[in-house]
Amino acid sequence: MSPERETESLAGVRFVRLPNANAVGEQAALMVANQLANKPNSTLVFPTGKTPLPLYQALRHMPELDWHSSRLFQLDEYVKPKMAGPLPYETFAEFMDRELWDYIAGHKFYIQHYFQQPADYEQLVLQGGGPDLVILGIGGNGHVAFNEPGSSPDSPTRVIELAEQTMVSNFGGAIKPGYPTQAMTLGLKAILSAREILLLATGESKKAVVKAAFSPENPPSSDCPASWLKRHPNVTIMTDFDV
Ligand code: GLP
């Protein structure tokens, strides 16, 4: 007789399936709008990548939102390699400015000022009892922010070596001259201290990793850092595919 398999409770996880990536962006923007309406001085944490682009587009077209007293944080940022001249890649600060922050008010915190003091950045994020809303994407290897495989749920905000798979997917190669090999990331501990987490995943290429991370059959594991979100009491997973 085979022992009964234990399954993970997903009590705190809500799956929202929408027809396409734009609908995901629009729905996510409504969550941000609600958050700001309920608490104008919210602490919000924003991701980069292709996935949140429709969200930022939607937010840029919501001039009625009042961002003035909000506190806005980056989720992660590449550590600049030591080299002279212009960088061959876009920093996440430049990305955030271009996609959203240049269009809105609010107090904006840039990770690049805290590479030497990751704990100070984490303290700022945690001020007021933890972030109100952390928005995440997911990497093909299960990373959230740059909490690469091996990251435990109590991992601090820190500088981390990028996984080879991440460098390949983000820069098309393992180590290329002028490109970063390290990043600073908000740690899983700070992410999991959020009142609410919104994970966005769109496109067929994200299906397998989302299914693996959130299957009730798989216990959370540092091999797939996103799987630790299953233990959070208030997570929304917004996708354009069935999980
Ligand atoms: C990057 C970022 C993550 C992001 C992920 C997915 O490496 N560190 O925060 O969620 O990759 O990016 P994309 O949305 O482009 O697939």
Short mmCIF file of C-alpha atoms and ligand atoms in Angstrom, two decimals:
data_model
loop_
_atom_site.label_atom_id
_atom_site.label_comp_id
_atom_site.label_asym_id
_atom_site.label_seq_id
_atom_site.Cartn_x
_atom_site.Cartn_y
_atom_site.Cartn_z
CA MET A 1 0.00 0.00 0.00
CA SER A 2 1.51 3.30 -0.98
CA PRO A 3 1.51 6.05 1.67
CA GLU A 4 -0.86 8.91 1.00
CA ARG A 5 0.93 11.84 -0.63
CA GLU A 6 0.83 15.02 1.30
CA THR A 7 -0.31 17.98 -0.73
CA GLU A 8 0.48 21.59 -0.05
CA SER A 9 -2.36 23.85 1.02
CA LEU A 10 -2.71 26.71 -1.45
CA ALA A 11 -5.20 28.52 0.78
CA GLY A 12 -3.54 31.91 0.35
CA VAL A 13 -3.10 31.64 -3.42
CA ARG A 14 -5.66 32.94 -5.90
CA PHE A 15 -5.28 32.08 -9.59
CA VAL A 16 -6.67 34.59 -12.08
CA ARG A 17 -6.64 33.50 -15.70
CA LEU A 18 -7.16 36.21 -18.31
CA PRO A 19 -7.39 36.01 -22.10
CA ASN A 20 -4.08 37.65 -22.98
CA ALA A 21 -1.09 39.61 -21.73
CA ASN A 22 -2.80 43.00 -22.18
CA ALA A 23 -5.75 41.87 -20.09
CA VAL A 24 -3.29 40.75 -17.40
CA GLY A 25 -1.69 44.20 -17.47
CA GLU A 26 -5.04 45.97 -17.21
CA GLN A 27 -6.26 43.78 -14.37
CA ALA A 28 -2.97 44.21 -12.52
CA ALA A 29 -3.24 47.99 -12.98
CA LEU A 30 -6.67 47.89 -11.32
CA MET A 31 -5.11 46.14 -8.32
CA VAL A 32 -2.50 48.90 -8.07
CA ALA A 33 -5.24 51.53 -8.41
CA ASN A 34 -7.28 49.91 -5.62
CA GLN A 35 -4.24 49.74 -3.42
CA LEU A 36 -3.51 53.45 -3.90
CA ALA A 37 -7.17 54.37 -3.36
CA ASN A 38 -7.32 52.38 -0.10
CA LYS A 39 -3.96 53.59 1.16
CA PRO A 40 -2.44 56.59 -0.64
CA ASN A 41 0.90 56.22 1.18
CA SER A 42 1.31 52.59 0.09
CA THR A 43 4.72 50.97 -0.28
CA LEU A 44 4.82 49.32 -3.70
CA VAL A 45 7.59 47.19 -5.21
CA PHE A 46 7.93 46.93 -8.99
CA PRO A 47 9.56 44.37 -11.30
CA THR A 48 11.26 44.73 -14.66
CA GLY A 49 11.11 42.42 -17.67
CA LYS A 50 8.76 41.95 -20.60
CA THR A 51 5.89 40.63 -18.50
CA PRO A 52 5.00 43.86 -16.63
CA LEU A 53 5.11 46.07 -19.76
CA PRO A 54 1.31 45.97 -20.31
CA LEU A 55 0.82 46.81 -16.62
CA TYR A 56 3.02 49.89 -16.91
CA GLN A 57 1.32 50.91 -20.15
CA ALA A 58 -2.05 50.68 -18.40
CA LEU A 59 -0.82 52.68 -15.41
CA ARG A 60 0.57 55.41 -17.68
CA HIS A 61 -2.96 55.81 -19.03
CA MET A 62 -4.53 56.28 -15.59
CA PRO A 63 -3.84 59.98 -14.90
CA GLU A 64 -6.45 59.95 -12.15
CA LEU A 65 -4.19 57.90 -9.87
CA ASP A 66 -2.69 59.87 -7.01
CA TRP A 67 0.88 58.66 -6.47
CA HIS A 68 2.05 61.66 -4.42
CA SER A 69 2.46 59.99 -1.05
CA SER A 70 3.33 56.52 -2.35
CA ARG A 71 6.73 54.89 -1.71
CA LEU A 72 8.01 53.17 -4.82
CA PHE A 73 10.77 50.56 -4.80
CA GLN A 74 12.65 48.50 -7.35
CA LEU A 75 12.63 44.76 -6.89
CA ASP A 76 16.13 44.23 -8.20
CA GLU A 77 18.98 45.80 -10.18
CA TYR A 78 22.13 44.65 -11.98
CA VAL A 79 25.41 45.48 -10.29
CA LYS A 80 27.40 47.53 -12.81
CA PRO A 81 30.55 45.73 -13.96
CA LYS A 82 33.75 47.69 -13.43
CA MET A 83 34.38 49.18 -16.84
CA ALA A 84 34.62 52.59 -18.41
CA GLY A 85 32.23 53.91 -21.03
CA PRO A 86 28.55 53.41 -21.63
CA LEU A 87 26.92 50.21 -20.46
CA PRO A 88 25.88 47.77 -23.19
CA TYR A 89 22.61 46.99 -21.40
CA GLU A 90 19.75 48.97 -19.87
CA THR A 91 19.76 49.28 -16.09
CA PHE A 92 16.56 48.48 -14.24
CA ALA A 93 16.52 52.09 -12.99
CA GLU A 94 16.43 53.29 -16.61
CA PHE A 95 13.73 50.74 -17.37
CA MET A 96 11.53 51.83 -14.45
CA ASP A 97 11.93 55.51 -15.33
CA ARG A 98 11.13 54.90 -18.99
CA GLU A 99 8.17 52.63 -18.40
CA LEU A 100 6.51 54.29 -15.41
CA TRP A 101 8.36 56.35 -12.88
CA ASP A 102 9.02 59.34 -15.18
CA TYR A 103 5.24 59.63 -15.60
CA ILE A 104 4.17 59.53 -11.97
CA ALA A 105 4.76 61.26 -8.65
CA GLY A 106 5.74 59.38 -5.50
CA HIS A 107 8.94 58.81 -3.56
CA LYS A 108 11.16 56.62 -5.76
CA PHE A 109 13.92 54.48 -4.27
CA TYR A 110 16.69 53.26 -6.60
CA ILE A 111 18.68 50.17 -5.68
CA GLN A 112 21.86 51.49 -7.30
CA HIS A 113 22.34 53.80 -4.31
CA TYR A 114 22.38 50.84 -1.93
CA PHE A 115 24.76 48.29 -3.49
CA GLN A 116 27.04 48.72 -0.46
CA GLN A 117 24.15 48.71 2.03
CA PRO A 118 21.55 46.11 0.99
CA ALA A 119 20.27 45.90 4.58
CA ASP A 120 19.51 49.65 4.54
CA TYR A 121 17.45 49.23 1.38
CA GLU A 122 15.56 46.34 2.97
CA GLN A 123 14.90 48.47 6.06
CA LEU A 124 13.39 51.19 3.89
CA VAL A 125 11.14 48.66 2.14
CA LEU A 126 10.05 47.27 5.50
CA GLN A 127 9.31 50.64 7.09
CA GLY A 128 5.69 50.73 8.20
CA GLY A 129 5.45 46.97 8.69
CA GLY A 130 6.35 45.53 5.30
CA PRO A 131 5.44 46.45 1.74
CA ASP A 132 1.75 46.73 0.88
CA LEU A 133 2.05 45.19 -2.56
CA VAL A 134 4.98 43.43 -4.21
CA ILE A 135 4.57 42.75 -7.93
CA LEU A 136 6.67 39.93 -9.36
CA GLY A 137 7.47 38.20 -12.62
CA ILE A 138 9.03 34.76 -12.71
CA GLY A 139 12.23 33.56 -14.35
CA GLY A 140 12.41 30.37 -16.37
CA ASN A 141 14.43 28.79 -13.57
CA GLY A 142 11.85 29.74 -10.92
CA HIS A 143 13.61 32.87 -9.70
CA VAL A 144 11.57 35.75 -8.33
CA ALA A 145 13.35 39.11 -8.45
CA PHE A 146 16.93 37.76 -8.54
CA ASN A 147 16.38 35.17 -5.83
CA GLU A 148 18.03 32.48 -7.89
CA PRO A 149 17.67 28.74 -7.21
CA GLY A 150 19.19 28.00 -3.80
CA SER A 151 17.42 30.99 -2.19
CA SER A 152 15.68 30.15 1.08
CA PRO A 153 12.48 31.83 2.30
CA ASP A 154 14.46 33.79 4.88
CA SER A 155 17.03 35.08 2.40
CA PRO A 156 17.95 38.73 2.97
CA THR A 157 18.22 41.55 0.49
CA ARG A 158 21.66 41.05 -0.99
CA VAL A 159 24.02 41.04 -3.94
CA ILE A 160 23.83 37.66 -5.67
CA GLU A 161 25.68 35.92 -8.52
CA LEU A 162 23.38 35.57 -11.53
CA ALA A 163 22.57 32.00 -12.55
CA GLU A 164 23.98 30.97 -15.93
CA GLN A 165 20.44 30.41 -17.26
CA THR A 166 19.53 33.97 -16.25
CA MET A 167 22.50 35.46 -18.07
CA VAL A 168 21.67 33.43 -21.15
CA SER A 169 18.02 34.49 -21.12
CA ASN A 170 18.70 38.14 -20.26
CA PHE A 171 21.86 38.79 -22.33
CA GLY A 172 21.98 35.89 -24.74
CA GLY A 173 25.16 34.47 -23.23
CA ALA A 174 26.74 33.14 -20.05
CA ILE A 175 29.44 35.76 -19.48
CA LYS A 176 29.80 38.57 -22.00
CA PRO A 177 32.25 41.46 -21.61
CA GLY A 178 30.58 44.56 -20.16
CA TYR A 179 27.52 42.66 -18.95
CA PRO A 180 26.76 42.11 -15.26
CA THR A 181 27.35 38.81 -13.50
CA GLN A 182 25.79 40.03 -10.26
CA ALA A 183 22.60 41.76 -9.19
CA MET A 184 21.12 43.12 -6.00
CA THR A 185 17.77 41.67 -5.15
CA LEU A 186 15.13 42.19 -2.53
CA GLY A 187 15.35 38.97 -0.51
CA LEU A 188 12.58 36.41 -0.22
CA LYS A 189 12.14 37.31 3.43
CA ALA A 190 11.20 40.90 2.59
CA ILE A 191 9.06 39.78 -0.36
CA LEU A 192 7.19 37.32 1.84
CA SER A 193 6.61 40.05 4.44
CA ALA A 194 4.36 41.90 1.94
CA ARG A 195 0.70 42.26 2.79
CA GLU A 196 -0.09 41.23 -0.75
CA ILE A 197 1.88 39.68 -3.60
CA LEU A 198 0.93 39.79 -7.27
CA LEU A 199 2.82 37.45 -9.58
CA LEU A 200 2.39 38.02 -13.32
CA ALA A 201 3.20 35.29 -15.83
CA THR A 202 2.23 35.44 -19.48
CA GLY A 203 3.12 33.42 -22.55
CA GLU A 204 3.45 29.69 -23.07
CA SER A 205 7.13 29.78 -22.09
CA LYS A 206 6.16 30.52 -18.46
CA LYS A 207 3.56 27.76 -18.16
CA ALA A 208 5.86 24.93 -17.08
CA VAL A 209 7.67 26.90 -14.39
CA VAL A 210 4.42 28.31 -12.95
CA LYS A 211 2.88 24.85 -12.86
CA ALA A 212 5.98 23.42 -11.17
CA ALA A 213 6.14 26.24 -8.61
CA PHE A 214 2.46 26.18 -7.66
CA SER A 215 1.54 22.52 -7.98
CA PRO A 216 0.03 21.36 -4.67
CA GLU A 217 1.97 18.12 -5.20
CA ASN A 218 5.37 19.79 -4.91
CA PRO A 219 6.45 21.01 -1.49
CA PRO A 220 8.11 24.45 -1.62
CA SER A 221 11.79 24.16 -2.33
CA SER A 222 14.74 26.48 -2.77
CA ASP A 223 15.34 24.73 -6.11
CA CYS A 224 12.37 26.78 -7.35
CA PRO A 225 12.32 29.97 -5.23
CA ALA A 226 8.88 31.05 -6.51
CA SER A 227 7.41 27.97 -4.81
CA TRP A 228 7.90 29.63 -1.39
CA LEU A 229 5.08 32.03 -2.33
CA LYS A 230 2.66 29.13 -1.75
CA ARG A 231 3.10 29.68 1.97
CA HIS A 232 2.07 33.35 1.78
CA PRO A 233 -1.48 34.18 2.89
CA ASN A 234 -2.35 36.63 0.10
CA VAL A 235 -0.91 35.89 -3.35
CA THR A 236 -2.55 36.45 -6.72
CA ILE A 237 -1.09 34.60 -9.70
CA MET A 238 -2.29 36.32 -12.86
CA THR A 239 -1.73 34.42 -16.10
CA ASP A 240 -2.97 34.19 -19.66
CA PHE A 241 -2.87 30.37 -19.50
CA ASP A 242 -4.44 27.68 -17.36
CA VAL A 243 -2.30 26.58 -14.42
C1 GLP B 1 14.47 38.98 -14.67
C2 GLP B 1 14.10 39.72 -13.38
C3 GLP B 1 12.83 39.22 -12.78
C4 GLP B 1 11.82 38.98 -13.88
C5 GLP B 1 12.27 37.87 -14.76
C6 GLP B 1 11.31 37.56 -15.90
O1 GLP B 1 15.66 38.31 -14.66
N1 GLP B 1 15.10 39.69 -12.37
O2 GLP B 1 12.38 40.14 -11.82
O3 GLP B 1 10.59 38.65 -13.30
O4 GLP B 1 13.55 38.09 -15.25
O5 GLP B 1 11.42 38.49 -16.92
P1 GLP B 1 10.42 38.53 -18.14
O6 GLP B 1 9.18 39.16 -17.62
O7 GLP B 1 11.10 39.37 -19.18
O8 GLP B 1 10.21 37.13 -18.59
#
